[in-house]
Short mmCIF file of C-alpha atoms and ligand atoms in Angstrom, two decimals:
data_model
loop_
_atom_site.label_atom_id
_atom_site.label_comp_id
_atom_site.label_asym_id
_atom_site.label_seq_id
_atom_site.Cartn_x
_atom_site.Cartn_y
_atom_site.Cartn_z
CA MET A 1 -9.28 -31.18 18.69
CA LYS A 2 -8.70 -32.97 21.80
CA ALA A 3 -6.49 -35.26 20.27
CA GLN A 4 -3.99 -32.77 19.93
CA PHE A 5 -3.89 -32.29 23.89
CA ILE A 6 -4.39 -36.48 24.13
CA GLN A 7 -1.22 -36.52 22.09
CA ALA A 8 1.03 -33.93 23.95
CA LEU A 9 -0.20 -35.70 27.78
CA PRO A 10 2.91 -37.41 27.97
CA VAL A 11 5.03 -34.30 28.17
CA LEU A 12 2.82 -32.89 31.13
CA GLU A 13 2.86 -36.15 32.29
CA LYS A 14 6.62 -36.44 32.82
CA LEU A 15 7.54 -33.03 33.80
CA GLU A 16 5.18 -33.57 36.84
CA ALA A 17 6.66 -37.42 37.33
CA ALA A 18 9.87 -34.88 37.97
CA GLY A 19 7.77 -33.17 40.60
CA PHE A 20 6.62 -29.51 38.09
CA GLU A 21 3.69 -28.47 37.65
CA ALA A 22 2.84 -28.33 33.74
CA TYR A 23 -0.44 -27.26 31.99
CA PHE A 24 -1.65 -26.45 28.45
CA VAL A 25 -2.03 -22.66 28.12
CA GLY A 26 -2.46 -19.83 26.12
CA GLY A 27 -4.06 -19.81 22.22
CA ALA A 28 -4.69 -23.53 22.25
CA VAL A 29 -6.72 -23.74 25.28
CA ARG A 30 -9.00 -20.82 24.22
CA ASP A 31 -9.68 -22.18 20.84
CA PHE A 32 -10.60 -25.65 22.14
CA LEU A 33 -13.27 -24.07 24.48
CA LEU A 34 -14.63 -21.97 21.33
CA GLY A 35 -14.31 -25.17 19.37
CA ARG A 36 -11.40 -23.37 16.93
CA LYS A 37 -9.01 -25.28 14.98
CA ILE A 38 -6.20 -25.25 17.37
CA SER A 39 -2.75 -23.90 16.13
CA ASP A 40 0.20 -25.18 18.33
CA VAL A 41 -0.60 -26.59 21.91
CA ASP A 42 2.06 -24.26 23.83
CA ILE A 43 2.94 -25.48 27.70
CA ALA A 44 3.98 -23.39 30.97
CA THR A 45 5.78 -25.38 33.83
CA SER A 46 7.17 -24.34 37.11
CA ALA A 47 10.38 -26.18 35.88
CA PHE A 48 13.29 -23.76 35.04
CA PRO A 49 14.81 -23.96 30.87
CA GLU A 50 17.87 -25.93 32.90
CA GLU A 51 15.56 -28.44 34.72
CA VAL A 52 13.25 -28.76 31.26
CA LYS A 53 16.45 -29.70 29.08
CA THR A 54 17.23 -32.78 31.54
CA ILE A 55 14.05 -33.99 31.24
CA PHE A 56 13.47 -34.76 27.81
CA ALA A 57 15.62 -36.36 25.37
CA ARG A 58 15.22 -33.57 22.60
CA THR A 59 14.93 -30.28 23.14
CA TYR A 60 15.70 -27.05 21.10
CA ASP A 61 16.63 -23.52 22.89
CA THR A 62 14.23 -21.58 20.79
CA GLY A 63 13.69 -19.12 23.18
CA ILE A 64 15.75 -19.58 25.94
CA LYS A 65 15.83 -16.05 27.40
CA HIS A 66 11.95 -15.77 28.10
CA GLY A 67 11.96 -19.24 28.89
CA THR A 68 10.68 -21.32 26.16
CA VAL A 69 12.58 -24.55 25.71
CA THR A 70 10.98 -26.46 22.01
CA VAL A 71 10.83 -29.72 23.40
CA SER A 72 10.24 -32.84 20.69
CA GLU A 73 7.93 -35.35 22.00
CA GLY A 74 5.99 -38.52 19.96
CA GLY A 75 7.07 -36.83 16.80
CA GLU A 76 5.71 -33.81 17.47
CA HIS A 77 7.63 -30.32 18.96
CA TYR A 78 6.10 -28.27 21.80
CA GLU A 79 6.91 -25.25 22.99
CA VAL A 80 7.06 -25.73 27.24
CA THR A 81 7.96 -22.08 28.78
CA THR A 82 9.05 -21.45 32.45
CA PHE A 83 6.47 -19.59 34.61
CA ARG A 84 7.71 -15.92 34.39
CA THR A 85 6.69 -12.75 35.13
CA GLU A 86 7.75 -9.70 32.67
CA GLY A 87 9.56 -7.73 35.19
CA THR A 88 9.93 -4.47 34.73
CA TYR A 89 8.44 -2.47 30.99
CA THR A 90 10.54 -0.04 29.24
CA ASP A 91 9.05 1.52 25.99
CA PHE A 92 5.57 0.40 26.20
CA ARG A 93 7.48 -2.48 24.81
CA ARG A 94 8.08 -6.01 25.91
CA PRO A 95 10.90 -6.52 28.04
CA GLU A 96 14.14 -8.68 27.16
CA GLU A 97 14.12 -9.73 30.86
CA VAL A 98 11.83 -12.02 32.05
CA THR A 99 11.62 -13.55 35.93
CA PHE A 100 11.11 -17.36 36.43
CA ILE A 101 8.61 -18.11 38.89
CA ARG A 102 6.95 -21.27 40.46
CA SER A 103 3.69 -20.12 40.48
CA LEU A 104 0.81 -20.68 38.11
CA LYS A 105 -1.59 -17.82 39.06
CA GLU A 106 1.35 -15.47 38.38
CA ASP A 107 1.89 -16.40 35.14
CA LEU A 108 -1.48 -15.92 34.15
CA LEU A 109 -2.08 -12.64 35.55
CA ARG A 110 1.39 -11.71 32.86
CA ARG A 111 -1.15 -12.55 29.69
CA ASP A 112 -2.89 -10.45 27.96
CA PHE A 113 -6.55 -11.57 28.13
CA THR A 114 -8.79 -13.43 30.30
CA MET A 115 -9.51 -15.82 27.39
CA ASN A 116 -5.98 -16.35 26.92
CA ALA A 117 -5.10 -16.56 30.57
CA ILE A 118 -6.84 -20.42 31.55
CA ALA A 119 -4.52 -23.34 31.97
CA MET A 120 -5.82 -26.81 31.45
CA ASP A 121 -4.11 -29.63 33.37
CA ARG A 122 -3.74 -33.26 32.18
CA HIS A 123 -7.24 -34.32 33.59
CA PHE A 124 -8.57 -31.67 31.66
CA ALA A 125 -9.57 -29.57 34.51
CA PHE A 126 -9.19 -25.72 33.81
CA HIS A 127 -7.79 -23.21 36.49
CA ASP A 128 -9.22 -20.05 35.40
CA PRO A 129 -8.65 -17.59 37.90
CA PHE A 130 -9.46 -14.54 35.93
CA GLN A 131 -13.17 -16.03 34.64
CA GLY A 132 -11.50 -17.16 31.01
CA GLN A 133 -14.43 -19.14 30.83
CA GLU A 134 -16.80 -16.65 31.20
CA ALA A 135 -15.02 -14.19 29.14
CA ILE A 136 -14.86 -16.79 26.45
CA LYS A 137 -19.25 -17.14 26.84
CA ALA A 138 -19.68 -13.44 26.65
CA LYS A 139 -17.93 -13.51 23.41
CA SER A 140 -15.69 -10.81 25.63
CA ILE A 141 -11.68 -9.69 24.81
CA THR A 142 -11.02 -8.44 28.62
CA ALA A 143 -7.58 -7.46 29.46
CA VAL A 144 -6.05 -9.32 32.79
CA GLY A 145 -6.26 -6.82 35.30
CA ASP A 146 -6.31 -2.70 35.17
CA PRO A 147 -6.37 -2.40 31.09
CA LYS A 148 -4.65 0.81 30.46
CA ALA A 149 -1.63 -0.33 32.99
CA ARG A 150 -1.56 -3.72 30.58
CA PHE A 151 -1.49 -1.39 27.45
CA HIS A 152 1.45 1.04 29.00
CA GLU A 153 3.51 -2.43 29.43
CA ASP A 154 3.24 -3.92 26.33
CA ALA A 155 0.99 -1.60 23.52
CA LEU A 156 1.15 -4.36 21.18
CA ARG A 157 -1.61 -6.25 23.20
CA MET A 158 -4.13 -3.11 22.01
CA MET A 159 -3.45 -4.62 18.77
CA ARG A 160 -4.01 -8.00 19.42
CA ALA A 161 -7.12 -7.06 20.73
CA VAL A 162 -8.34 -5.64 17.82
CA ARG A 163 -7.12 -8.75 16.07
CA PHE A 164 -8.81 -11.19 18.50
CA LEU A 165 -12.15 -9.09 17.88
CA SER A 166 -11.61 -9.75 13.86
CA GLN A 167 -10.46 -13.88 14.41
CA LEU A 168 -12.77 -14.52 17.29
CA ASP A 169 -15.97 -12.01 16.23
CA PHE A 170 -15.52 -11.14 19.55
CA THR A 171 -16.37 -7.49 21.39
CA LEU A 172 -14.21 -5.75 23.53
CA GLU A 173 -15.15 -5.40 27.08
CA GLU A 174 -16.11 -1.49 28.03
CA LYS A 175 -12.89 -1.19 30.18
CA THR A 176 -11.06 -2.45 28.16
CA ALA A 177 -12.36 -0.51 24.98
CA ARG A 178 -12.01 2.59 26.97
CA ALA A 179 -8.49 2.04 28.06
CA LEU A 180 -7.92 0.98 24.46
CA ALA A 181 -8.97 4.42 23.01
CA GLU A 182 -7.21 6.64 25.67
CA GLU A 183 -4.41 4.90 25.25
CA ILE A 184 -3.88 4.39 21.17
CA SER A 185 -0.83 6.46 21.28
CA LEU A 186 1.35 4.29 22.93
CA LEU A 187 1.21 2.22 19.76
CA ALA A 188 3.87 4.14 18.00
CA HIS A 189 6.59 2.60 20.78
CA VAL A 190 5.89 -0.72 19.10
CA SER A 191 7.93 -2.17 16.60
CA VAL A 192 6.48 -2.38 13.07
CA GLU A 193 7.67 -5.95 12.77
CA ARG A 194 5.12 -6.44 15.29
CA VAL A 195 2.72 -4.56 14.24
CA THR A 196 2.77 -6.12 10.72
CA VAL A 197 2.28 -9.72 11.74
CA GLU A 198 -1.25 -8.22 14.03
CA TRP A 199 -2.06 -6.48 10.94
CA LEU A 200 -1.87 -9.73 8.22
CA LYS A 201 -3.88 -12.06 10.98
CA LEU A 202 -6.91 -9.03 11.41
CA HIS A 203 -7.21 -9.64 7.83
CA ARG A 204 -7.89 -12.86 7.79
CA GLY A 205 -10.46 -13.32 10.61
CA LYS A 206 -14.53 -13.50 10.33
CA ALA A 207 -15.07 -9.94 11.59
CA PHE A 208 -12.46 -7.88 9.70
CA SER A 209 -14.94 -5.85 8.37
CA ARG A 210 -15.83 -4.15 12.07
CA ALA A 211 -12.17 -4.70 13.34
CA VAL A 212 -10.98 -2.21 10.33
CA GLN A 213 -13.83 -0.02 11.28
CA MET A 214 -12.67 -0.45 14.55
CA ILE A 215 -9.46 0.87 14.12
CA ALA A 216 -10.53 3.79 11.99
CA GLU A 217 -12.81 5.17 14.94
CA VAL A 218 -10.58 5.08 17.70
CA GLY A 219 -7.81 6.94 15.31
CA MET A 220 -5.50 3.25 15.44
CA GLU A 221 -4.42 4.02 11.91
CA ALA A 222 -2.53 7.04 12.69
CA TYR A 223 -0.08 4.79 14.79
CA LEU A 224 0.48 2.49 11.65
CA PRO A 225 2.91 2.89 8.94
CA GLY A 226 1.53 5.51 5.92
CA LEU A 227 -2.37 5.38 7.33
CA SER A 228 -2.24 8.52 9.32
CA GLY A 229 -5.11 10.90 7.70
CA LYS A 230 -6.56 7.61 5.72
CA LYS A 231 -9.48 6.94 7.64
CA THR A 232 -12.19 7.20 4.44
CA ALA A 233 -9.50 4.62 2.48
CA LEU A 234 -9.88 2.13 5.80
CA PHE A 235 -13.70 2.58 5.77
CA GLU A 236 -13.53 1.31 2.07
CA LEU A 237 -11.38 -1.57 2.65
CA SER A 238 -13.69 -2.39 5.44
CA SER A 239 -16.36 -2.83 3.04
CA TRP A 240 -14.54 -5.23 1.18
CA THR A 241 -14.97 -8.62 1.39
CA LEU A 242 -11.55 -10.86 1.40
CA PRO A 243 -11.31 -14.13 0.07
CA GLU A 244 -10.77 -16.85 3.40
CA ALA A 245 -7.28 -17.98 1.77
CA ALA A 246 -5.80 -14.45 0.98
CA SER A 247 -2.39 -14.32 0.30
CA ASP A 248 -0.28 -11.37 2.14
CA GLU A 249 0.44 -10.35 -1.20
CA LEU A 250 -3.10 -10.23 -1.90
CA LEU A 251 -3.93 -8.00 1.35
CA TRP A 252 -0.85 -5.57 0.35
CA LEU A 253 -2.60 -5.14 -3.00
CA LEU A 254 -5.78 -3.99 -1.59
CA LEU A 255 -4.44 -1.83 1.74
CA MET A 256 -2.48 -0.50 -1.44
CA VAL A 257 -5.54 0.36 -3.94
CA ALA A 258 -7.85 1.79 -0.57
CA THR A 259 -4.85 4.27 0.09
CA LYS A 260 -3.13 4.77 -2.93
CA PRO A 261 -0.13 6.50 -1.30
CA ALA A 262 2.00 8.38 -3.42
CA ASP A 263 4.93 5.88 -3.88
CA VAL A 264 3.54 2.02 -3.58
CA LYS A 265 6.98 1.03 -3.10
CA THR A 266 8.18 3.32 -0.16
CA ALA A 267 4.24 2.82 1.38
CA LEU A 268 5.15 -0.65 1.47
CA LYS A 269 8.77 -0.61 2.88
CA ALA A 270 7.40 1.26 5.62
CA TRP A 271 5.36 -1.69 6.79
CA ARG A 272 8.81 -3.73 6.61
CA LEU A 273 8.09 -6.54 3.62
CA PRO A 274 10.35 -8.27 1.86
CA ASN A 275 11.48 -7.04 -1.07
CA ARG A 276 9.97 -9.85 -3.50
CA THR A 277 6.34 -8.76 -1.66
CA ILE A 278 7.60 -5.16 -2.16
CA LYS A 279 7.81 -5.72 -5.92
CA GLN A 280 4.85 -7.96 -6.74
CA VAL A 281 2.52 -5.79 -4.75
CA ALA A 282 4.01 -2.80 -7.15
CA ALA A 283 3.92 -4.11 -10.00
CA ALA A 284 -0.13 -5.76 -9.56
CA TYR A 285 -0.97 -2.32 -8.30
CA ALA A 286 0.81 -0.16 -11.33
CA PHE A 287 -1.82 -2.67 -13.53
CA LEU A 288 -4.28 -2.29 -12.07
CA MET A 289 -4.27 1.48 -11.30
CA ASP A 290 -3.54 1.94 -15.15
CA GLU A 291 -6.83 0.44 -16.08
CA GLU A 292 -4.95 -1.85 -18.82
CA GLN A 293 -6.53 -4.01 -21.07
CA TRP A 294 -4.52 -7.59 -21.22
CA THR A 295 -2.87 -8.19 -24.16
CA LYS A 296 -0.69 -11.58 -25.01
CA TRP A 297 2.81 -9.84 -24.23
CA HIS A 298 1.40 -8.42 -20.78
CA LEU A 299 0.54 -11.41 -19.95
CA TYR A 300 3.47 -12.88 -20.56
CA GLN A 301 5.43 -10.17 -18.68
CA ALA A 302 3.20 -10.82 -15.82
CA GLY A 303 3.81 -14.51 -15.23
CA ARG A 304 1.41 -16.31 -14.12
CA ALA A 305 1.42 -15.12 -10.42
CA LEU A 306 1.49 -11.70 -11.12
CA PHE A 307 -1.88 -12.18 -13.11
CA THR A 308 -3.08 -14.34 -10.65
CA LEU A 309 -2.95 -11.44 -8.22
CA ILE A 310 -3.89 -8.31 -10.45
CA GLU A 311 -7.06 -10.76 -11.38
CA ASP A 312 -7.57 -11.77 -7.12
CA GLY A 313 -7.41 -7.93 -6.58
CA ARG A 314 -9.99 -6.65 -9.16
CA LEU A 315 -12.47 -9.17 -8.23
CA VAL A 316 -12.61 -7.67 -4.75
CA VAL A 317 -12.53 -4.19 -5.67
CA THR A 318 -15.28 -4.26 -8.37
CA GLY A 319 -16.87 -7.95 -7.87
CA GLN A 320 -15.63 -9.09 -11.01
CA ASN A 321 -12.45 -10.24 -13.20
CA GLU A 322 -10.71 -11.61 -16.20
CA TYR A 323 -9.05 -14.79 -14.39
CA ALA A 324 -10.68 -17.16 -16.51
CA ALA A 325 -9.66 -15.49 -19.68
CA CYS A 326 -6.36 -14.94 -18.77
CA LEU A 327 -5.42 -18.12 -18.02
CA LEU A 328 -6.81 -19.41 -20.84
CA ALA A 329 -4.87 -16.89 -23.02
CA TYR A 330 -1.97 -17.19 -20.54
CA GLU A 331 -1.59 -20.93 -21.51
CA ALA A 332 -2.10 -20.78 -25.17
CA LEU A 333 0.82 -18.20 -25.21
CA PRO A 334 3.70 -20.39 -27.39
CA ILE A 335 5.84 -19.48 -25.08
CA HIS A 336 6.00 -18.28 -21.50
CA SER A 337 9.69 -17.55 -21.02
CA ARG A 338 12.84 -16.58 -23.16
CA SER A 339 14.42 -19.43 -22.72
CA GLU A 340 11.83 -21.55 -24.64
CA LEU A 341 12.77 -19.12 -27.59
CA GLN A 342 14.10 -21.06 -30.67
CA VAL A 343 17.12 -18.71 -31.03
CA THR A 344 20.03 -16.86 -28.94
CA GLY A 345 22.07 -14.52 -28.92
CA HIS A 346 24.82 -17.22 -30.40
CA ASP A 347 22.41 -17.94 -33.44
CA LEU A 348 21.99 -14.01 -34.43
CA LEU A 349 25.81 -13.49 -34.28
CA ALA A 350 26.49 -16.07 -36.55
CA TRP A 351 23.72 -15.25 -38.75
CA SER A 352 24.57 -11.96 -38.99
CA GLY A 353 28.14 -11.96 -38.98
CA LYS A 354 27.82 -8.59 -36.74
CA SER A 355 29.53 -8.13 -33.50
CA GLY A 356 27.55 -8.03 -30.44
CA GLY A 357 25.88 -4.76 -29.35
CA PRO A 358 22.92 -3.31 -28.11
CA TRP A 359 21.19 -4.37 -31.20
CA LEU A 360 21.63 -7.42 -30.39
CA SER A 361 19.21 -7.81 -26.85
CA GLU A 362 16.78 -5.49 -29.02
CA THR A 363 16.46 -7.25 -31.95
CA LEU A 364 15.51 -11.02 -29.47
CA LEU A 365 13.37 -8.96 -27.94
CA ARG A 366 11.43 -8.25 -31.05
CA VAL A 367 11.47 -11.50 -31.98
CA GLU A 368 10.07 -11.99 -28.51
CA GLN A 369 7.11 -10.13 -28.61
CA ALA A 370 6.54 -11.32 -32.01
CA VAL A 371 6.40 -14.64 -30.72
CA VAL A 372 4.47 -14.05 -28.09
CA ASP A 373 2.00 -12.25 -30.14
CA GLY A 374 1.62 -15.16 -32.52
CA ARG A 375 2.84 -12.98 -35.26
CA LEU A 376 6.18 -15.46 -35.46
CA PRO A 377 6.21 -18.87 -35.07
CA ASN A 378 9.08 -19.90 -33.05
CA GLU A 379 11.31 -22.21 -35.14
CA LYS A 380 14.70 -21.25 -36.25
CA PRO A 381 13.96 -21.30 -40.13
CA GLU A 382 11.01 -18.98 -39.45
CA ILE A 383 12.55 -16.68 -37.70
CA ARG A 384 16.52 -16.44 -39.55
CA ARG A 385 13.48 -15.84 -42.62
CA TRP A 386 11.60 -13.21 -40.66
CA LEU A 387 14.79 -11.62 -39.67
CA GLY A 388 15.80 -10.95 -43.51
CA TYR A 389 19.15 -13.39 -43.08
CA GLY A 390 20.58 -15.67 -45.63
CA GLU A 391 18.73 -19.25 -45.50
CA ASN A 392 21.72 -21.61 -45.88
CA GLU A 393 24.72 -20.35 -44.01
CA SER A 394 24.77 -21.50 -40.55
P1 ATP B 1 -2.49 -17.32 18.21
O1 ATP B 1 -3.84 -18.46 17.92
O2 ATP B 1 -2.79 -16.11 16.95
O3 ATP B 1 -1.17 -18.33 18.51
P2 ATP B 1 -2.43 -16.61 20.87
O4 ATP B 1 -2.94 -16.37 21.66
O5 ATP B 1 -1.65 -18.31 21.18
O6 ATP B 1 -3.11 -16.82 19.34
P3 ATP B 1 0.32 -16.26 20.85
O7 ATP B 1 0.87 -14.82 20.64
O8 ATP B 1 0.80 -17.54 20.33
O9 ATP B 1 -1.11 -15.63 20.74
O10 ATP B 1 0.83 -16.50 22.29
C1 ATP B 1 0.20 -17.38 23.72
C2 ATP B 1 -0.27 -16.70 25.04
O11 ATP B 1 0.79 -15.71 25.32
C3 ATP B 1 -1.20 -15.87 24.98
O12 ATP B 1 -2.34 -16.64 24.73
C4 ATP B 1 -1.00 -15.23 25.67
O13 ATP B 1 -1.39 -15.94 27.09
C5 ATP B 1 0.18 -14.74 25.97
N1 ATP B 1 0.59 -13.11 25.17
C6 ATP B 1 1.31 -13.89 23.88
N2 ATP B 1 1.54 -12.39 24.10
C7 ATP B 1 1.32 -11.14 24.79
C8 ATP B 1 1.35 -9.87 25.08
N3 ATP B 1 1.91 -9.09 24.26
N4 ATP B 1 1.33 -9.90 26.48
C9 ATP B 1 0.72 -10.65 27.25
N5 ATP B 1 0.40 -12.08 27.25
C10 ATP B 1 0.58 -12.43 25.78
MG1 MG B 2 -0.27 -19.10 19.88
#
């Protein structure tokens, strides 16, 4: 873990050599203190973006408006962000405009929770004006400053609080918890995309059940897409054990199974999901809800990804599934896609002497079904005979 910081040290050293301050900040420092796996090592500096760009050979303007320059150093990429305040907040959202400053303490002051407001210098010494280390020891999610004011500035922080509760298995500090319960309606102002990101992270946390229960207890569901009035469903969701490496699709499928919306596609669209996810989850949901039995044809039509999703969902909801049997049956199928079929529309036209029409795709479908079912070998002459066309003409 420490190795990731050591590898990033040249970034701090170069910024300091140029006369600026630079620190490791944010989630990486928090996770380091917790002994958790570190995702990205983020760096904060007193250098302004244009100054950062003159210090490093290779930089990318990834978030220049917010003061972030991505720096390439030792084969790694680091986000280097200028100390900043977030100026005025309007509409309870994060502001578009930020003000660059030269003071570390003020930069830490704008951060959401004390555990996320710790800086670490290149000697591994901590700069922790808000006692973030103590909060981490106490497993406490504590807002920096007045929690109500902080939630007013950016209502997403309430969702982040619950997400961190889930990921870290922490609890909310008393004032922070009270502010969250009181200000929850501000969540209505947050963009769905940001909510969706936190919602997924929350599902992969070790205290997922407790997090979802808290959502229901404080009434946060009223501000989550399609979840208004679904408290009981959320308690059911919270009672399930989710696999650690659950795919996004599985998480959405489980939400649908718990909440049973009138129209699944509309419910998923409300979370602004990619169309491909919506299609797959809706198909999986329909199959699960119909309590259909797998047939060879179903498995063939579903394909591996979809039947795996369906059976993964079944396992979470009922405690058992038919995945192993499905996989065996699927692998034993004579073909796995229409392109493997030994006849084409051209063959049918030639054999029949007829011209094209709806009969063509209907016939192909009949052949495909018979082959998949194992009623007809996937061989040209056999198929031809089966269709009742003479054998010797080509
Ligand atoms: P993760 O492990 O999920 O990346 P993180 O704490 O690093 O968690 P990021 O979203 O990467 O979260 O943000 C990096 C840091 O920026 C945070 O640790 C926090 O200091 C600050 N931050 C992020 N979002 C907000 C916000 N909405 N309000 C205030 N500070 C924030
Ligand atoms: Mg991060």
